[in-house]
Amino acid sequence: MVLLKDLAAYLDQELEIAKVVGDFSNGFLVKGVENVQKVGIATNATFEVINRASSRQVQFLLTHHGGWSEIDLHHADEKKRMLSESGISLYVAHASLDNSERIGTSKILAELLGLSVQGHFADYCAGRSGSYGDVAKQSFGKFVRRISRVPGSELTCFRNSRGSVHRVGIVTGGGYMTKWIEEAALLGCDTYVTGEGSMFGPIYCRERKINLVYAGITATERPAVINLGKELGKAFPRTRIVAIPETFF
């Protein structure tokens, strides 16, 4: 068992939450019971995840997306009410996790895909949410097969270069901004990986001759959230960390 305030303080420090600017769905959002024995980990604070957390008697839910009133509309308040009634706290590691140079969403996915991370790019909420680095030279097809092994991935691929894949830029989630793709290209990346995007990404990548892979938002970001849960478990060994199954979007 651990105190709620100690969990929140640890996450605030590890994620350097004070450095985040402009993300109001980040950090400690809902306060539940003071004593925590079980922590649930998921990417999205959906009704599905909240119900599963409650049925598993979770007291502290750690997610990457906590919901936004302008996106979830009236569901945002309803989810907070459900959590409060169940005594479950909600801590959201959104921009703070995206921008972490040590355990960020793009950094963890990059390592999972075999990249030797060289640095970070893609300005976001006063940090940088993208990672880039080198992989052993391989065909685009081989690299795509490696991405397909990430749990929950659903790939849409655009091959725009005839050469081998060697340097890859990654911005997980909704990393569809063409200015971020341009940054990756200027860093020498031949391939760009993100969760989802619009039609403009494929057009820009074709004209820029950089490969593009959309792999799904939840699939690209869940590995870092699960990793954060493991870090939390090491810091607080008397708590039980539970990965909550969720639908991939």
mmCIF file of C-alpha atoms in Angstrom:
data_model
loop_
_atom_site.group_PDB
_atom_site.id
_atom_site.type_symbol
_atom_site.label_atom_id
_atom_site.label_comp_id
_atom_site.label_asym_id
_atom_site.label_seq_id
_atom_site.Cartn_x
_atom_site.Cartn_y
_atom_site.Cartn_z
ATOM 1 C CA MET A 1 0.000 0.000 0.000
ATOM 2 C CA VAL A 2 1.208 3.519 -0.806
ATOM 3 C CA LEU A 3 -0.177 6.996 -0.265
ATOM 4 C CA LEU A 4 -1.875 8.662 -3.206
ATOM 5 C CA LYS A 5 0.139 11.844 -2.779
ATOM 6 C CA ASP A 6 3.400 9.892 -2.987
ATOM 7 C CA LEU A 7 2.416 8.294 -6.310
ATOM 8 C CA ALA A 8 1.432 11.657 -7.779
ATOM 9 C CA ALA A 9 4.601 13.339 -6.503
ATOM 10 C CA TYR A 10 6.795 10.609 -7.997
ATOM 11 C CA LEU A 11 5.122 10.891 -11.407
ATOM 12 C CA ASP A 12 5.282 14.703 -11.316
ATOM 13 C CA GLN A 13 9.027 14.502 -10.750
ATOM 14 C CA GLU A 14 9.846 11.670 -13.155
ATOM 15 C CA LEU A 15 7.837 13.250 -15.959
ATOM 16 C CA GLU A 16 9.003 16.788 -15.174
ATOM 17 C CA ILE A 17 5.406 17.892 -15.349
ATOM 18 C CA ALA A 18 6.222 21.497 -14.411
ATOM 19 C CA LYS A 19 7.934 21.919 -17.792
ATOM 20 C CA VAL A 20 4.759 21.196 -19.789
ATOM 21 C CA VAL A 21 3.068 24.260 -21.282
ATOM 22 C CA GLY A 22 -0.414 24.374 -22.804
ATOM 23 C CA ASP A 23 -1.702 20.876 -21.980
ATOM 24 C CA PHE A 24 -4.570 21.063 -19.497
ATOM 25 C CA SER A 25 -5.284 17.327 -19.568
ATOM 26 C CA ASN A 26 -1.989 16.373 -18.015
ATOM 27 C CA GLY A 27 -1.130 15.377 -14.459
ATOM 28 C CA PHE A 28 -3.338 14.567 -11.460
ATOM 29 C CA LEU A 29 -6.946 15.111 -12.637
ATOM 30 C CA VAL A 30 -9.225 13.092 -10.323
ATOM 31 C CA LYS A 31 -8.638 12.374 -6.630
ATOM 32 C CA GLY A 32 -9.789 9.040 -5.239
ATOM 33 C CA VAL A 33 -8.981 7.083 -2.074
ATOM 34 C CA GLU A 34 -5.843 8.024 -0.165
ATOM 35 C CA ASN A 35 -4.372 4.516 0.192
ATOM 36 C CA VAL A 36 -3.459 2.725 -3.040
ATOM 37 C CA GLN A 37 -2.823 -0.990 -3.370
ATOM 38 C CA LYS A 38 -3.448 -1.470 -7.083
ATOM 39 C CA VAL A 39 -2.550 0.755 -10.056
ATOM 40 C CA GLY A 40 -4.163 0.297 -13.473
ATOM 41 C CA ILE A 41 -2.333 1.222 -16.680
ATOM 42 C CA ALA A 42 -3.992 2.037 -20.018
ATOM 43 C CA THR A 43 -3.565 4.378 -22.962
ATOM 44 C CA ASN A 44 -7.053 5.867 -23.040
ATOM 45 C CA ALA A 45 -9.448 6.717 -20.199
ATOM 46 C CA THR A 46 -12.473 5.282 -22.009
ATOM 47 C CA PHE A 47 -15.674 4.002 -20.388
ATOM 48 C CA GLU A 48 -14.381 0.525 -21.213
ATOM 49 C CA VAL A 49 -11.113 1.101 -19.353
ATOM 50 C CA ILE A 50 -12.786 2.778 -16.352
ATOM 51 C CA ASN A 51 -15.251 -0.105 -15.973
ATOM 52 C CA ARG A 52 -12.456 -2.666 -16.218
ATOM 53 C CA ALA A 53 -10.367 -0.740 -13.698
ATOM 54 C CA SER A 54 -13.310 -0.662 -11.302
ATOM 55 C CA SER A 55 -14.000 -4.391 -11.712
ATOM 56 C CA ARG A 56 -10.324 -5.093 -10.970
ATOM 57 C CA GLN A 57 -10.515 -2.952 -7.809
ATOM 58 C CA VAL A 58 -7.955 -0.454 -9.050
ATOM 59 C CA GLN A 59 -7.552 2.654 -6.878
ATOM 60 C CA PHE A 60 -5.214 4.626 -9.172
ATOM 61 C CA LEU A 61 -5.566 4.775 -12.959
ATOM 62 C CA LEU A 62 -2.604 5.970 -15.012
ATOM 63 C CA THR A 63 -3.347 6.786 -18.660
ATOM 64 C CA HIS A 64 -1.851 8.691 -21.561
ATOM 65 C CA HIS A 65 -5.137 10.256 -22.702
ATOM 66 C CA GLY A 66 -7.526 11.394 -19.991
ATOM 67 C CA GLY A 67 -10.139 13.053 -22.169
ATOM 68 C CA TRP A 68 -10.743 16.662 -23.175
ATOM 69 C CA SER A 69 -14.020 18.524 -22.762
ATOM 70 C CA GLU A 70 -13.747 19.923 -26.303
ATOM 71 C CA ILE A 71 -13.322 16.391 -27.708
ATOM 72 C CA ASP A 72 -15.173 14.065 -25.313
ATOM 73 C CA LEU A 73 -17.870 16.715 -24.754
ATOM 74 C CA HIS A 74 -20.273 15.673 -21.944
ATOM 75 C CA HIS A 75 -18.509 12.316 -21.667
ATOM 76 C CA ALA A 76 -15.508 14.033 -20.043
ATOM 77 C CA ASP A 77 -17.491 14.994 -16.927
ATOM 78 C CA GLU A 78 -19.297 11.659 -16.906
ATOM 79 C CA LYS A 79 -15.982 9.791 -16.851
ATOM 80 C CA LYS A 80 -14.708 11.902 -13.962
ATOM 81 C CA ARG A 81 -17.937 11.217 -12.090
ATOM 82 C CA MET A 82 -17.577 7.469 -12.642
ATOM 83 C CA LEU A 83 -14.015 7.553 -11.366
ATOM 84 C CA SER A 84 -14.920 9.601 -8.293
ATOM 85 C CA GLU A 85 -17.842 7.336 -7.420
ATOM 86 C CA SER A 86 -15.530 4.323 -7.662
ATOM 87 C CA GLY A 87 -12.858 6.005 -5.528
ATOM 88 C CA ILE A 88 -10.376 5.800 -8.423
ATOM 89 C CA SER A 89 -7.802 8.531 -8.949
ATOM 90 C CA LEU A 90 -6.834 9.501 -12.496
ATOM 91 C CA TYR A 91 -3.334 10.606 -13.408
ATOM 92 C CA VAL A 92 -2.734 11.525 -17.044
ATOM 93 C CA ALA A 93 0.779 11.392 -18.494
ATOM 94 C CA HIS A 94 0.128 13.086 -21.826
ATOM 95 C CA ALA A 95 2.508 15.763 -23.124
ATOM 96 C CA SER A 96 4.787 15.043 -20.170
ATOM 97 C CA LEU A 97 5.264 11.452 -21.354
ATOM 98 C CA ASP A 98 5.440 12.398 -25.040
ATOM 99 C CA ASN A 99 8.255 14.828 -24.272
ATOM 100 C CA SER A 100 10.313 12.709 -21.885
ATOM 101 C CA GLU A 101 13.747 12.154 -23.405
ATOM 102 C CA ARG A 102 14.297 9.077 -21.230
ATOM 103 C CA ILE A 103 10.940 7.247 -21.308
ATOM 104 C CA GLY A 104 8.919 9.175 -23.900
ATOM 105 C CA THR A 105 6.347 7.574 -26.188
ATOM 106 C CA SER A 106 8.477 7.966 -29.317
ATOM 107 C CA LYS A 107 11.678 6.953 -27.516
ATOM 108 C CA ILE A 108 10.203 3.685 -26.230
ATOM 109 C CA LEU A 109 8.678 2.817 -29.618
ATOM 110 C CA ALA A 110 11.980 3.632 -31.336
ATOM 111 C CA GLU A 111 13.842 1.240 -29.067
ATOM 112 C CA LEU A 112 11.170 -1.416 -29.630
ATOM 113 C CA LEU A 113 11.757 -1.081 -33.385
ATOM 114 C CA GLY A 114 15.523 -1.445 -33.024
ATOM 115 C CA LEU A 115 16.527 2.195 -33.476
ATOM 116 C CA SER A 116 19.660 3.587 -31.940
ATOM 117 C CA VAL A 117 18.167 6.918 -30.891
ATOM 118 C CA GLN A 118 20.288 9.881 -31.965
ATOM 119 C CA GLY A 119 18.120 12.745 -30.744
ATOM 120 C CA HIS A 120 14.695 14.380 -30.533
ATOM 121 C CA PHE A 121 12.596 16.727 -32.656
ATOM 122 C CA ALA A 122 8.989 17.972 -33.133
ATOM 123 C CA ASP A 123 8.297 20.914 -30.787
ATOM 124 C CA TYR A 124 5.263 20.225 -28.611
ATOM 125 C CA CYS A 125 4.047 21.837 -25.362
ATOM 126 C CA ALA A 126 7.491 23.298 -24.577
ATOM 127 C CA GLY A 127 9.273 20.027 -25.283
ATOM 128 C CA ARG A 128 10.067 17.721 -28.182
ATOM 129 C CA SER A 129 7.850 14.705 -28.771
ATOM 130 C CA GLY A 130 9.703 12.969 -31.623
ATOM 131 C CA SER A 131 12.712 10.655 -31.641
ATOM 132 C CA TYR A 132 14.979 9.759 -34.542
ATOM 133 C CA GLY A 133 17.786 7.320 -35.031
ATOM 134 C CA ASP A 134 19.467 4.672 -37.122
ATOM 135 C CA VAL A 135 18.547 1.052 -37.719
ATOM 136 C CA ALA A 136 20.502 -1.674 -39.445
ATOM 137 C CA LYS A 137 19.983 -1.186 -43.178
ATOM 138 C CA GLN A 138 16.992 -3.215 -44.313
ATOM 139 C CA SER A 139 14.277 -3.245 -46.907
ATOM 140 C CA PHE A 140 11.124 -1.217 -46.340
ATOM 141 C CA GLY A 141 9.173 -4.481 -46.301
ATOM 142 C CA LYS A 142 11.320 -5.930 -43.512
ATOM 143 C CA PHE A 143 10.978 -2.774 -41.434
ATOM 144 C CA VAL A 144 7.204 -2.776 -41.919
ATOM 145 C CA ARG A 145 7.044 -6.399 -40.747
ATOM 146 C CA ARG A 146 8.839 -5.375 -37.573
ATOM 147 C CA ILE A 147 6.299 -2.621 -36.915
ATOM 148 C CA SER A 148 3.464 -5.092 -37.554
ATOM 149 C CA ARG A 149 4.627 -7.081 -34.515
ATOM 150 C CA VAL A 150 3.810 -4.166 -32.184
ATOM 151 C CA PRO A 151 0.614 -5.287 -30.384
ATOM 152 C CA GLY A 152 -2.524 -3.774 -31.867
ATOM 153 C CA SER A 153 -0.828 -2.145 -34.835
ATOM 154 C CA GLU A 154 -2.857 -1.660 -37.999
ATOM 155 C CA LEU A 155 -0.571 -0.398 -40.727
ATOM 156 C CA THR A 156 -1.109 1.913 -43.641
ATOM 157 C CA CYS A 157 2.190 2.177 -45.514
ATOM 158 C CA PHE A 158 3.485 4.468 -48.238
ATOM 159 C CA ARG A 159 6.791 3.563 -49.826
ATOM 160 C CA ASN A 160 8.252 6.637 -51.463
ATOM 161 C CA SER A 161 11.964 5.826 -51.543
ATOM 162 C CA ARG A 162 13.719 3.109 -53.549
ATOM 163 C CA GLY A 163 16.571 2.855 -51.065
ATOM 164 C CA SER A 164 16.927 0.875 -47.844
ATOM 165 C CA VAL A 165 15.518 1.992 -44.526
ATOM 166 C CA HIS A 166 18.388 3.288 -42.393
ATOM 167 C CA ARG A 167 17.316 6.378 -40.445
ATOM 168 C CA VAL A 168 13.796 6.680 -39.025
ATOM 169 C CA GLY A 169 11.867 9.543 -37.431
ATOM 170 C CA ILE A 170 9.019 8.740 -35.057
ATOM 171 C CA VAL A 171 6.270 10.882 -33.557
ATOM 172 C CA THR A 172 3.723 8.600 -31.905
ATOM 173 C CA GLY A 173 -0.010 9.256 -31.813
ATOM 174 C CA GLY A 174 -1.255 12.054 -34.043
ATOM 175 C CA GLY A 175 2.123 13.056 -35.428
ATOM 176 C CA TYR A 176 0.776 14.001 -38.832
ATOM 177 C CA MET A 177 2.134 17.572 -38.981
ATOM 178 C CA THR A 178 3.997 18.084 -42.237
ATOM 179 C CA LYS A 179 6.431 20.435 -40.466
ATOM 180 C CA TRP A 180 7.462 17.494 -38.248
ATOM 181 C CA ILE A 181 7.894 15.259 -41.279
ATOM 182 C CA GLU A 182 10.051 17.967 -42.840
ATOM 183 C CA GLU A 183 12.170 18.104 -39.666
ATOM 184 C CA ALA A 184 12.682 14.346 -39.863
ATOM 185 C CA ALA A 185 13.698 14.614 -43.510
ATOM 186 C CA LEU A 186 16.169 17.396 -42.719
ATOM 187 C CA LEU A 187 17.670 15.135 -40.039
ATOM 188 C CA GLY A 188 18.348 12.589 -42.757
ATOM 189 C CA CYS A 189 15.411 10.266 -42.102
ATOM 190 C CA ASP A 190 14.285 8.116 -45.024
ATOM 191 C CA THR A 191 11.211 6.837 -43.145
ATOM 192 C CA TYR A 192 8.653 8.469 -40.843
ATOM 193 C CA VAL A 193 6.431 6.559 -38.412
ATOM 194 C CA THR A 194 3.391 7.896 -36.568
ATOM 195 C CA GLY A 195 -0.013 6.776 -35.345
ATOM 196 C CA GLU A 196 -2.428 8.394 -37.750
ATOM 197 C CA GLY A 197 -2.753 11.348 -40.068
ATOM 198 C CA SER A 198 -4.622 13.120 -42.823
ATOM 199 C CA MET A 199 -4.271 12.895 -46.601
ATOM 200 C CA PHE A 200 -1.706 15.699 -46.535
ATOM 201 C CA GLY A 201 0.928 13.539 -44.884
ATOM 202 C CA PRO A 202 1.017 10.977 -47.703
ATOM 203 C CA ILE A 203 1.041 13.749 -50.318
ATOM 204 C CA TYR A 204 3.924 15.564 -48.639
ATOM 205 C CA CYS A 205 5.885 12.343 -48.087
ATOM 206 C CA ARG A 206 5.457 11.258 -51.709
ATOM 207 C CA GLU A 207 6.667 14.626 -52.944
ATOM 208 C CA ARG A 208 9.491 14.655 -50.381
ATOM 209 C CA LYS A 209 10.379 11.017 -51.196
ATOM 210 C CA ILE A 210 10.273 9.852 -47.583
ATOM 211 C CA ASN A 211 8.543 6.612 -46.571
ATOM 212 C CA LEU A 212 5.523 6.921 -44.301
ATOM 213 C CA VAL A 213 3.902 4.420 -41.924
ATOM 214 C CA TYR A 214 0.695 4.961 -39.975
ATOM 215 C CA ALA A 215 0.492 2.298 -37.237
ATOM 216 C CA GLY A 216 -2.375 3.438 -34.971
ATOM 217 C CA ILE A 217 -2.438 5.852 -32.051
ATOM 218 C CA THR A 218 -2.983 3.352 -29.249
ATOM 219 C CA ALA A 219 -0.509 0.849 -30.712
ATOM 220 C CA THR A 220 2.280 3.428 -30.975
ATOM 221 C CA GLU A 221 1.736 4.944 -27.525
ATOM 222 C CA ARG A 222 0.736 2.035 -25.281
ATOM 223 C CA PRO A 223 4.300 0.607 -25.045
ATOM 224 C CA ALA A 224 5.527 3.747 -23.248
ATOM 225 C CA VAL A 225 2.549 3.773 -20.885
ATOM 226 C CA ILE A 226 3.161 0.122 -19.983
ATOM 227 C CA ASN A 227 6.838 0.924 -19.480
ATOM 228 C CA LEU A 228 5.912 3.829 -17.189
ATOM 229 C CA GLY A 229 3.799 1.412 -15.166
ATOM 230 C CA LYS A 230 6.809 -0.877 -14.767
ATOM 231 C CA GLU A 231 8.912 2.068 -13.570
ATOM 232 C CA LEU A 232 6.190 2.912 -11.072
ATOM 233 C CA GLY A 233 6.167 -0.684 -9.848
ATOM 234 C CA LYS A 234 9.916 -0.595 -9.228
ATOM 235 C CA ALA A 235 9.607 2.640 -7.259
ATOM 236 C CA PHE A 236 6.663 1.347 -5.209
ATOM 237 C CA PRO A 237 7.097 -2.427 -4.889
ATOM 238 C CA ARG A 238 4.235 -2.705 -2.402
ATOM 239 C CA THR A 239 1.726 -1.720 -5.081
ATOM 240 C CA ARG A 240 0.367 -4.070 -7.727
ATOM 241 C CA ILE A 241 0.568 -2.792 -11.313
ATOM 242 C CA VAL A 242 -2.150 -4.061 -13.674
ATOM 243 C CA ALA A 243 -2.212 -3.471 -17.440
ATOM 244 C CA ILE A 244 -5.868 -2.830 -18.344
ATOM 245 C CA PRO A 245 -6.922 -4.454 -21.659
ATOM 246 C CA GLU A 246 -8.388 -1.899 -24.050
ATOM 247 C CA THR A 247 -9.693 -1.536 -27.565
ATOM 248 C CA PHE A 248 -7.054 -0.188 -29.930
ATOM 249 C CA PHE A 249 -7.931 2.969 -31.868
#
